[in-house]
PDB file of C-alpha atoms in Angstrom:
ATOM      1  CA  MET A 142     -62.979 222.703 249.318  1.00 96.00           C
ATOM      2  CA  LYS A 143     -65.376 225.503 250.227  1.00 98.00           C
ATOM      3  CA  ILE A 144     -66.145 227.209 246.793  1.00 98.00           C
ATOM      4  CA  LEU A 145     -67.926 230.528 246.214  1.00 98.00           C
ATOM      5  CA  VAL A 146     -69.690 230.548 242.857  1.00 98.00           C
ATOM      6  CA  THR A 147     -70.799 233.834 241.440  1.00 98.00           C
ATOM      7  CA  GLY A 148     -73.539 234.043 238.816  1.00 96.00           C
ATOM      8  CA  SER A 149     -74.913 230.732 240.329  1.00 95.00           C
ATOM      9  CA  ASN A 150     -78.379 231.324 238.838  1.00 95.00           C
ATOM     10  CA  GLY A 151     -77.008 231.527 235.322  1.00 95.00           C
ATOM     11  CA  MET A 152     -76.962 228.821 232.683  1.00 96.00           C
ATOM     12  CA  LEU A 153     -73.686 227.384 233.681  1.00 97.00           C
ATOM     13  CA  GLY A 154     -73.995 227.993 237.372  1.00 97.00           C
ATOM     14  CA  GLN A 155     -77.201 225.937 237.608  1.00 96.00           C
ATOM     15  CA  ASP A 156     -75.378 222.859 236.425  1.00 97.00           C
ATOM     16  CA  LEU A 157     -72.083 223.584 238.158  1.00 98.00           C
ATOM     17  CA  ILE A 158     -73.428 223.843 241.645  1.00 97.00           C
ATOM     18  CA  PRO A 159     -74.813 220.358 241.959  1.00 97.00           C
ATOM     19  CA  ILE A 160     -71.689 218.810 240.346  1.00 98.00           C
ATOM     20  CA  LEU A 161     -69.437 220.642 242.723  1.00 98.00           C
ATOM     21  CA  LYS A 162     -71.526 219.486 245.684  1.00 97.00           C
ATOM     22  CA  GLU A 163     -70.614 215.819 244.920  1.00 96.00           C
ATOM     23  CA  ASN A 164     -67.206 216.464 246.580  1.00 95.00           C
ATOM     24  CA  HIS A 165     -67.111 220.021 247.747  1.00 98.00           C
ATOM     25  CA  GLU A 166     -69.043 222.730 249.650  1.00 98.00           C
ATOM     26  CA  ALA A 167     -70.422 225.015 247.013  1.00 98.00           C
ATOM     27  CA  ILE A 168     -71.734 228.427 248.065  1.00 97.00           C
ATOM     28  CA  PRO A 169     -74.060 229.893 245.450  1.00 97.00           C
ATOM     29  CA  PHE A 170     -74.094 233.652 244.907  1.00 97.00           C
ATOM     30  CA  PRO A 171     -76.829 234.501 242.353  1.00 94.00           C
ATOM     31  CA  LYS A 172     -76.776 237.955 240.647  1.00 89.00           C
ATOM     32  CA  TYR A 173     -79.343 239.454 242.988  1.00 91.00           C
ATOM     33  CA  LYS A 174     -77.114 238.506 245.916  1.00 93.00           C
ATOM     34  CA  LEU A 175     -73.768 239.585 244.563  1.00 95.00           C
ATOM     35  CA  ASP A 176     -73.096 242.324 241.974  1.00 96.00           C
ATOM     36  CA  ILE A 177     -69.556 241.854 241.011  1.00 97.00           C
ATOM     37  CA  THR A 178     -69.376 245.269 239.433  1.00 97.00           C
ATOM     38  CA  LYS A 179     -69.532 246.718 242.993  1.00 96.00           C
ATOM     39  CA  ILE A 180     -66.095 246.355 244.490  1.00 95.00           C
ATOM     40  CA  ASP A 181     -67.464 246.532 248.098  1.00 96.00           C
ATOM     41  CA  SER A 182     -69.954 243.819 247.366  1.00 95.00           C
ATOM     42  CA  ALA A 183     -67.351 241.525 245.810  1.00 96.00           C
ATOM     43  CA  HIS A 184     -64.947 242.131 248.706  1.00 96.00           C
ATOM     44  CA  LYS A 185     -67.620 241.608 251.373  1.00 96.00           C
ATOM     45  CA  ALA A 186     -68.810 238.236 249.788  1.00 96.00           C
ATOM     46  CA  VAL A 187     -65.329 236.778 249.655  1.00 96.00           C
ATOM     47  CA  LEU A 188     -64.317 238.094 253.118  1.00 95.00           C
ATOM     48  CA  GLU A 189     -67.454 236.828 254.884  1.00 94.00           C
ATOM     49  CA  THR A 190     -67.606 233.514 253.154  1.00 96.00           C
ATOM     50  CA  ASN A 191     -63.836 232.897 253.459  1.00 96.00           C
ATOM     51  CA  PRO A 192     -63.751 230.245 250.683  1.00 98.00           C
ATOM     52  CA  ASP A 193     -60.903 228.213 249.447  1.00 98.00           C
ATOM     53  CA  LEU A 194     -61.679 229.191 245.857  1.00 98.00           C
ATOM     54  CA  VAL A 195     -63.956 231.587 243.862  1.00 98.00           C
ATOM     55  CA  ILE A 196     -65.470 230.375 240.623  1.00 98.00           C
ATOM     56  CA  ASN A 197     -66.753 233.286 238.491  1.00 98.00           C
ATOM     57  CA  CYS A 198     -69.742 232.350 236.232  1.00 97.00           C
ATOM     58  CA  ALA A 199     -71.101 235.874 236.257  1.00 97.00           C
ATOM     59  CA  ALA A 200     -70.889 237.361 232.770  1.00 97.00           C
ATOM     60  CA  TYR A 201     -72.467 239.629 230.306  1.00 97.00           C
ATOM     61  CA  THR A 202     -73.084 237.303 227.339  1.00 96.00           C
ATOM     62  CA  ASN A 203     -75.101 239.237 224.802  1.00 96.00           C
ATOM     63  CA  VAL A 204     -72.557 239.347 221.895  1.00 97.00           C
ATOM     64  CA  ASP A 205     -74.605 241.686 219.694  1.00 97.00           C
ATOM     65  CA  GLY A 206     -75.815 243.777 222.630  1.00 98.00           C
ATOM     66  CA  ALA A 207     -72.220 244.530 223.657  1.00 98.00           C
ATOM     67  CA  GLU A 208     -71.718 246.613 220.545  1.00 98.00           C
ATOM     68  CA  ASN A 209     -74.124 249.226 221.926  1.00 97.00           C
ATOM     69  CA  GLU A 210     -73.883 248.384 225.605  1.00 98.00           C
ATOM     70  CA  THR A 211     -70.085 248.486 225.698  1.00 97.00           C
ATOM     71  CA  TYR A 212     -69.976 250.091 229.124  1.00 98.00           C
ATOM     72  CA  LYS A 213     -72.239 247.396 230.593  1.00 98.00           C
ATOM     73  CA  ALA A 214     -70.156 244.617 229.022  1.00 98.00           C
ATOM     74  CA  PHE A 215     -66.913 245.948 230.285  1.00 98.00           C
ATOM     75  CA  SER A 216     -68.399 246.648 233.691  1.00 98.00           C
ATOM     76  CA  VAL A 217     -69.361 242.984 234.137  1.00 98.00           C
ATOM     77  CA  ASN A 218     -66.780 241.138 232.052  1.00 98.00           C
ATOM     78  CA  GLY A 219     -63.777 243.453 232.846  1.00 98.00           C
ATOM     79  CA  THR A 220     -64.219 245.543 236.037  1.00 98.00           C
ATOM     80  CA  GLY A 221     -66.303 242.892 237.720  1.00 98.00           C
ATOM     81  CA  VAL A 222     -63.636 240.312 237.275  1.00 98.00           C
ATOM     82  CA  GLN A 223     -60.957 242.773 238.417  1.00 98.00           C
ATOM     83  CA  ASN A 224     -62.994 243.283 241.637  1.00 98.00           C
ATOM     84  CA  LEU A 225     -63.145 239.514 242.226  1.00 98.00           C
ATOM     85  CA  ALA A 226     -59.475 239.047 241.446  1.00 98.00           C
ATOM     86  CA  LEU A 227     -58.485 241.906 243.928  1.00 98.00           C
ATOM     87  CA  ALA A 228     -60.601 240.304 246.644  1.00 97.00           C
ATOM     88  CA  CYS A 229     -59.149 236.888 246.029  1.00 98.00           C
ATOM     89  CA  GLU A 230     -55.567 238.206 245.987  1.00 97.00           C
ATOM     90  CA  GLU A 231     -56.158 240.009 249.275  1.00 96.00           C
ATOM     91  CA  MET A 232     -57.509 236.847 250.810  1.00 96.00           C
ATOM     92  CA  GLY A 233     -54.783 234.653 249.369  1.00 97.00           C
ATOM     93  CA  ILE A 234     -57.151 232.400 247.494  1.00 97.00           C
ATOM     94  CA  PRO A 235     -57.292 231.349 243.752  1.00 98.00           C
ATOM     95  CA  ILE A 236     -59.937 232.330 241.275  1.00 98.00           C
ATOM     96  CA  CYS A 237     -61.421 230.284 238.459  1.00 98.00           C
ATOM     97  CA  HIS A 238     -62.818 232.336 235.556  1.00 98.00           C
ATOM     98  CA  ILE A 239     -64.774 231.313 232.520  1.00 98.00           C
ATOM     99  CA  SER A 240     -63.809 232.969 229.256  1.00 98.00           C
ATOM    100  CA  THR A 241     -64.506 232.535 225.536  1.00 98.00           C
ATOM    101  CA  ASP A 242     -63.280 231.660 222.112  1.00 98.00           C
ATOM    102  CA  TYR A 243     -64.273 235.106 220.992  1.00 98.00           C
ATOM    103  CA  VAL A 244     -60.972 236.471 222.363  1.00 98.00           C
ATOM    104  CA  PHE A 245     -59.516 235.234 219.007  1.00 98.00           C
ATOM    105  CA  ASP A 246     -59.993 236.810 215.582  1.00 98.00           C
ATOM    106  CA  GLY A 247     -60.744 233.577 213.655  1.00 97.00           C
ATOM    107  CA  GLY A 248     -57.864 234.049 211.194  1.00 96.00           C
ATOM    108  CA  LYS A 249     -56.249 230.675 212.153  1.00 95.00           C
ATOM    109  CA  ARG A 250     -57.339 227.558 210.391  1.00 92.00           C
ATOM    110  CA  THR A 251     -56.224 225.108 213.084  1.00 97.00           C
ATOM    111  CA  PRO A 252     -57.517 224.898 216.652  1.00 98.00           C
ATOM    112  CA  TYR A 253     -56.420 227.650 218.897  1.00 98.00           C
ATOM    113  CA  THR A 254     -54.135 226.722 221.838  1.00 98.00           C
ATOM    114  CA  PRO A 255     -53.930 228.609 225.110  1.00 98.00           C
ATOM    115  CA  PHE A 256     -50.552 230.021 223.881  1.00 97.00           C
ATOM    116  CA  ASP A 257     -51.992 231.670 220.760  1.00 98.00           C
ATOM    117  CA  ASN A 258     -52.250 235.438 220.556  1.00 97.00           C
ATOM    118  CA  THR A 259     -55.524 236.901 221.290  1.00 98.00           C
ATOM    119  CA  ASN A 260     -57.117 239.552 219.043  1.00 98.00           C
ATOM    120  CA  PRO A 261     -60.879 239.906 219.547  1.00 98.00           C
ATOM    121  CA  ILE A 262     -62.903 241.409 216.699  1.00 98.00           C
ATOM    122  CA  ASN A 263     -66.061 242.431 218.690  1.00 98.00           C
ATOM    123  CA  ARG A 264     -66.722 244.337 221.940  1.00 98.00           C
ATOM    124  CA  TYR A 265     -67.915 241.204 223.779  1.00 98.00           C
ATOM    125  CA  GLY A 266     -64.503 239.503 223.007  1.00 98.00           C
ATOM    126  CA  GLU A 267     -62.705 242.690 224.115  1.00 98.00           C
ATOM    127  CA  SER A 268     -64.541 242.701 227.370  1.00 98.00           C
ATOM    128  CA  LYS A 269     -63.879 239.128 228.082  1.00 98.00           C
ATOM    129  CA  LEU A 270     -60.220 239.635 227.260  1.00 98.00           C
ATOM    130  CA  ALA A 271     -60.149 242.543 229.664  1.00 98.00           C
ATOM    131  CA  GLY A 272     -61.288 240.164 232.470  1.00 98.00           C
ATOM    132  CA  GLU A 273     -58.554 237.687 231.553  1.00 98.00           C
ATOM    133  CA  LYS A 274     -55.958 240.465 231.675  1.00 98.00           C
ATOM    134  CA  TYR A 275     -57.013 241.829 235.032  1.00 98.00           C
ATOM    135  CA  ILE A 276     -56.666 238.385 236.579  1.00 98.00           C
ATOM    136  CA  GLN A 277     -53.274 237.889 235.190  1.00 98.00           C
ATOM    137  CA  TRP A 278     -52.090 241.317 236.351  1.00 98.00           C
ATOM    138  CA  ILE A 279     -53.484 240.955 239.818  1.00 98.00           C
ATOM    139  CA  THR A 280     -52.830 237.375 240.835  1.00 98.00           C
ATOM    140  CA  ASN A 281     -50.785 234.250 239.890  1.00 96.00           C
ATOM    141  CA  ARG A 282     -53.266 231.899 241.397  1.00 98.00           C
ATOM    142  CA  PHE A 283     -55.857 231.528 238.758  1.00 98.00           C
ATOM    143  CA  TYR A 284     -57.579 229.089 236.390  1.00 98.00           C
ATOM    144  CA  ILE A 285     -58.906 230.757 233.179  1.00 98.00           C
ATOM    145  CA  ILE A 286     -61.045 228.257 231.149  1.00 98.00           C
ATOM    146  CA  ARG A 287     -61.990 229.407 227.671  1.00 98.00           C
ATOM    147  CA  THR A 288     -64.953 227.637 226.150  1.00 98.00           C
ATOM    148  CA  SER A 289     -67.314 228.081 223.150  1.00 98.00           C
ATOM    149  CA  TRP A 290     -70.875 227.840 221.871  1.00 98.00           C
ATOM    150  CA  LEU A 291     -72.128 227.026 225.418  1.00 98.00           C
ATOM    151  CA  TYR A 292     -75.690 225.608 225.881  1.00 97.00           C
ATOM    152  CA  GLY A 293     -77.610 224.205 228.801  1.00 95.00           C
ATOM    153  CA  LYS A 294     -81.005 223.892 230.397  1.00 89.00           C
ATOM    154  CA  GLY A 295     -80.627 226.967 232.550  1.00 82.00           C
ATOM    155  CA  GLY A 296     -80.630 229.724 229.982  1.00 82.00           C
ATOM    156  CA  LYS A 297     -81.173 231.032 226.402  1.00 88.00           C
ATOM    157  CA  ASN A 298     -78.806 229.390 223.994  1.00 95.00           C
ATOM    158  CA  PHE A 299     -78.511 228.410 220.299  1.00 96.00           C
ATOM    159  CA  VAL A 300     -79.971 224.902 220.755  1.00 97.00           C
ATOM    160  CA  SER A 301     -83.160 226.071 222.475  1.00 94.00           C
ATOM    161  CA  THR A 302     -83.479 228.915 219.908  1.00 95.00           C
ATOM    162  CA  ILE A 303     -83.139 226.575 216.932  1.00 96.00           C
ATOM    163  CA  ARG A 304     -85.488 223.997 218.366  1.00 94.00           C
ATOM    164  CA  ARG A 305     -88.168 226.646 218.785  1.00 94.00           C
ATOM    165  CA  THR A 306     -87.553 228.126 215.412  1.00 95.00           C
ATOM    166  CA  LEU A 307     -87.857 224.653 213.772  1.00 95.00           C
ATOM    167  CA  LYS A 308     -91.357 224.365 215.237  1.00 93.00           C
ATOM    168  CA  GLU A 309     -92.482 227.830 214.218  1.00 94.00           C
ATOM    169  CA  GLN A 310     -91.109 228.165 210.686  1.00 94.00           C
ATOM    170  CA  SER A 311     -91.161 226.012 207.534  1.00 92.00           C
ATOM    171  CA  VAL A 312     -87.722 227.200 206.415  1.00 96.00           C
ATOM    172  CA  VAL A 313     -84.767 228.037 208.689  1.00 96.00           C
ATOM    173  CA  ARG A 314     -81.621 229.754 207.335  1.00 97.00           C
ATOM    174  CA  VAL A 315     -78.441 229.072 209.281  1.00 97.00           C
ATOM    175  CA  VAL A 316     -74.855 230.298 208.801  1.00 97.00           C
ATOM    176  CA  HIS A 317     -72.531 227.654 207.492  1.00 98.00           C
ATOM    177  CA  ASP A 318     -69.145 229.531 207.217  1.00 97.00           C
ATOM    178  CA  GLN A 319     -68.428 229.970 210.940  1.00 98.00           C
ATOM    179  CA  THR A 320     -66.713 227.025 212.524  1.00 98.00           C
ATOM    180  CA  GLY A 321     -66.411 226.218 216.193  1.00 98.00           C
ATOM    181  CA  SER A 322     -67.233 223.657 218.859  1.00 98.00           C
ATOM    182  CA  PRO A 323     -70.383 223.360 221.042  1.00 98.00           C
ATOM    183  CA  THR A 324     -70.024 222.871 224.750  1.00 98.00           C
ATOM    184  CA  SER A 325     -72.653 221.401 227.163  1.00 98.00           C
ATOM    185  CA  THR A 326     -72.857 223.141 230.507  1.00 98.00           C
ATOM    186  CA  VAL A 327     -72.882 219.733 232.133  1.00 97.00           C
ATOM    187  CA  MET A 328     -69.699 218.650 230.447  1.00 98.00           C
ATOM    188  CA  LEU A 329     -68.056 222.052 231.193  1.00 98.00           C
ATOM    189  CA  SER A 330     -69.128 221.773 234.824  1.00 98.00           C
ATOM    190  CA  HIS A 331     -67.355 218.394 235.158  1.00 98.00           C
ATOM    191  CA  ALA A 332     -64.297 219.870 233.495  1.00 98.00           C
ATOM    192  CA  ILE A 333     -64.188 222.797 235.887  1.00 98.00           C
ATOM    193  CA  LYS A 334     -64.415 220.434 238.756  1.00 98.00           C
ATOM    194  CA  SER A 335     -61.611 218.306 237.399  1.00 98.00           C
ATOM    195  CA  LEU A 336     -59.358 221.273 236.763  1.00 98.00           C
ATOM    196  CA  ILE A 337     -59.664 222.951 240.162  1.00 98.00           C
ATOM    197  CA  GLU A 338     -58.879 219.680 241.891  1.00 98.00           C
ATOM    198  CA  THR A 339     -55.447 219.578 240.112  1.00 97.00           C
ATOM    199  CA  GLY A 340     -54.065 222.791 241.643  1.00 96.00           C
ATOM    200  CA  ALA A 341     -52.446 223.436 238.259  1.00 98.00           C
ATOM    201  CA  TYR A 342     -52.971 227.054 237.687  1.00 98.00           C
ATOM    202  CA  GLY A 343     -53.087 228.506 234.126  1.00 98.00           C
ATOM    203  CA  ILE A 344     -55.116 229.120 231.038  1.00 98.00           C
ATOM    204  CA  TYR A 345     -57.011 226.195 229.545  1.00 98.00           C
ATOM    205  CA  HIS A 346     -59.384 225.430 226.677  1.00 98.00           C
ATOM    206  CA  TYR A 347     -62.330 223.135 227.053  1.00 98.00           C
ATOM    207  CA  THR A 348     -65.178 222.237 224.609  1.00 98.00           C
ATOM    208  CA  ASP A 349     -66.925 219.195 223.617  1.00 98.00           C
ATOM    209  CA  GLU A 350     -64.984 217.209 220.952  1.00 98.00           C
ATOM    210  CA  THR A 351     -65.823 218.018 217.266  1.00 97.00           C
ATOM    211  CA  ASP A 352     -62.635 216.672 215.603  1.00 95.00           C
ATOM    212  CA  GLY A 353     -61.784 220.010 214.004  1.00 95.00           C
ATOM    213  CA  GLY A 354     -65.013 221.916 214.317  1.00 97.00           C
ATOM    214  CA  ILE A 355     -68.543 222.121 212.955  1.00 98.00           C
ATOM    215  CA  SER A 356     -70.584 224.970 211.558  1.00 98.00           C
ATOM    216  CA  TRP A 357     -73.718 226.551 213.046  1.00 98.00           C
ATOM    217  CA  TYR A 358     -75.536 224.864 210.189  1.00 98.00           C
ATOM    218  CA  ASP A 359     -74.120 221.400 211.220  1.00 98.00           C
ATOM    219  CA  PHE A 360     -75.188 222.182 214.754  1.00 98.00           C
ATOM    220  CA  ALA A 361     -78.729 223.113 213.743  1.00 98.00           C
ATOM    221  CA  ARG A 362     -78.878 220.048 211.443  1.00 97.00           C
ATOM    222  CA  ALA A 363     -78.124 217.800 214.374  1.00 97.00           C
ATOM    223  CA  VAL A 364     -80.836 219.459 216.500  1.00 97.00           C
ATOM    224  CA  ALA A 365     -83.334 218.913 213.653  1.00 97.00           C
ATOM    225  CA  ASP A 366     -82.374 215.293 213.214  1.00 96.00           C
ATOM    226  CA  TYR A 367     -82.478 214.435 216.908  1.00 95.00           C
ATOM    227  CA  THR A 368     -85.858 216.069 217.355  1.00 94.00           C
ATOM    228  CA  GLY A 369     -87.325 214.516 214.228  1.00 93.00           C
ATOM    229  CA  SER A 370     -88.049 217.912 212.617  1.00 93.00           C
ATOM    230  CA  ASP A 371     -88.804 217.950 208.921  1.00 92.00           C
ATOM    231  CA  THR A 372     -88.355 221.770 208.668  1.00 95.00           C
ATOM    232  CA  GLU A 373     -86.085 222.731 205.754  1.00 96.00           C
ATOM    233  CA  LEU A 374     -82.680 224.064 206.830  1.00 96.00           C
ATOM    234  CA  VAL A 375     -80.824 226.216 204.362  1.00 97.00           C
ATOM    235  CA  PRO A 376     -77.109 227.016 204.717  1.00 97.00           C
ATOM    236  CA  ILE A 377     -76.225 230.616 204.157  1.00 97.00           C
ATOM    237  CA  THR A 378     -73.142 232.820 204.413  1.00 97.00           C
ATOM    238  CA  THR A 379     -72.231 235.237 207.235  1.00 96.00           C
ATOM    239  CA  GLU A 380     -72.742 238.101 204.675  1.00 96.00           C
ATOM    240  CA  GLU A 381     -76.328 236.915 204.089  1.00 95.00           C
ATOM    241  CA  PHE A 382     -77.058 237.085 207.833  1.00 92.00           C
ATOM    242  CA  PRO A 383     -75.650 240.425 209.047  1.00 92.00           C
ATOM    243  CA  ARG A 384     -75.287 240.878 212.753  1.00 94.00           C
ATOM    244  CA  PRO A 385     -74.117 244.001 214.834  1.00 96.00           C
ATOM    245  CA  ALA A 386     -71.050 242.091 216.059  1.00 97.00           C
ATOM    246  CA  LYS A 387     -68.553 240.295 213.911  1.00 97.00           C
ATOM    247  CA  ARG A 388     -67.965 236.671 214.594  1.00 97.00           C
ATOM    248  CA  PRO A 389     -64.694 234.851 214.053  1.00 98.00           C
ATOM    249  CA  ALA A 390     -64.871 232.596 211.023  1.00 97.00           C
ATOM    250  CA  TYR A 391     -62.941 229.879 212.869  1.00 98.00           C
ATOM    251  CA  SER A 392     -62.713 229.592 216.613  1.00 98.00           C
ATOM    252  CA  VAL A 393     -62.137 225.919 217.448  1.00 98.00           C
ATOM    253  CA  LEU A 394     -60.271 225.575 220.609  1.00 98.00           C
ATOM    254  CA  ASP A 395     -57.471 222.964 221.241  1.00 98.00           C
ATOM    255  CA  THR A 396     -58.276 221.092 224.406  1.00 98.00           C
ATOM    256  CA  GLY A 397     -54.993 219.143 224.497  1.00 97.00           C
ATOM    257  CA  ILE A 398     -53.421 220.937 227.425  1.00 98.00           C
ATOM    258  CA  PHE A 399     -56.552 220.532 229.557  1.00 98.00           C
ATOM    259  CA  TYR A 400     -56.450 216.727 228.936  1.00 97.00           C
ATOM    260  CA  MET A 401     -52.766 216.517 229.713  1.00 97.00           C
ATOM    261  CA  VAL A 402     -53.251 218.188 233.059  1.00 98.00           C
ATOM    262  CA  THR A 403     -56.634 216.671 234.177  1.00 97.00           C
ATOM    263  CA  GLY A 404     -56.721 213.337 232.280  1.00 96.00           C
ATOM    264  CA  GLN A 405     -60.308 214.144 231.371  1.00 92.00           C
ATOM    265  CA  GLU A 406     -60.756 213.677 227.670  1.00 92.00           C
ATOM    266  CA  PRO A 407     -63.566 215.823 226.196  1.00 94.00           C
ATOM    267  CA  VAL A 408     -66.505 213.845 224.969  1.00 95.00           C
ATOM    268  CA  GLY A 409     -67.918 213.881 221.402  1.00 97.00           C
ATOM    269  CA  TRP A 410     -70.373 216.745 220.954  1.00 98.00           C
ATOM    270  CA  LYS A 411     -73.379 214.582 219.821  1.00 97.00           C
ATOM    271  CA  GLU A 412     -74.042 212.729 223.023  1.00 97.00           C
ATOM    272  CA  PRO A 413     -74.360 215.725 225.277  1.00 97.00           C
ATOM    273  CA  LEU A 414     -76.604 217.343 222.713  1.00 97.00           C
ATOM    274  CA  LYS A 415     -78.867 214.268 222.697  1.00 96.00           C
ATOM    275  CA  ASP A 416     -78.984 214.263 226.502  1.00 95.00           C
ATOM    276  CA  TYR A 417     -79.809 217.943 226.628  1.00 95.00           C
ATOM    277  CA  LEU A 418     -82.592 217.567 224.095  1.00 94.00           C
ATOM    278  CA  LYS A 419     -84.034 214.630 226.034  1.00 89.00           C
ATOM    279  CA  LEU A 420     -84.017 216.651 229.207  1.00 83.00           C
ATOM    280  CA  SER A 421     -85.577 219.696 227.679  1.00 66.00           C
ATOM    281  CA  ILE A 422     -88.417 217.589 226.342  1.00 57.00           C
ATOM    282  CA  ALA A 423     -89.233 216.251 229.841  1.00 42.00           C
TER     283      ALA A 423
END
């Protein structure tokens, strides 16, 4: 397949492009080359490239920032996705879009399936849900992949932040009452590739396997252990670490449908984390 990838210079896009190129023709469109918030730009890119599929990795990802930059968040995560979906529908090609666990409110205590009702509790989640809705309203040829706690070598993420903080501080406080699942950009890239090769359109969940979820504190503890840090980690509550945007207390995603369709079983979360930390040392 010939695949147009938006946001190709982002954290996910940098790992996705080489993995797609193993079997497909991947055409990278970094942010400076394609502004998806401009409908003419989105239409022109799809029309001139004439791909078999568009994968949208372009996104506004600043969860706290979205509370004040709501217009910007919705422009990218909502209207921008709408523009791509319109262009794809006009050309008769499918779109693959990356979404988030933050479309859920965290009130459930068992992993969220693709069939559960959405109810975001922050502006970022609302903007990502807007993108999902636009796709579903505009076309019936789509893959929507919700993921969570994404990290990779190509951008700012929790793992790199914690690793730096462990070096700079003698005591690090980390929230322990929010539960979810980390996802490596490398593992997600392989998952995207597997899914688009099935032709089975729909909404899917993909994360690394955590067997019911871990906390941010658990995640940070693993980073400290794997890097040999002796910095003290202190578990705290969400109330003790106020942020502009609310976070769901529980946002573990059920990956069962993804596995049923692709046959690709998510790997345990610890091995990808070790691999990432080794690469980031080099």
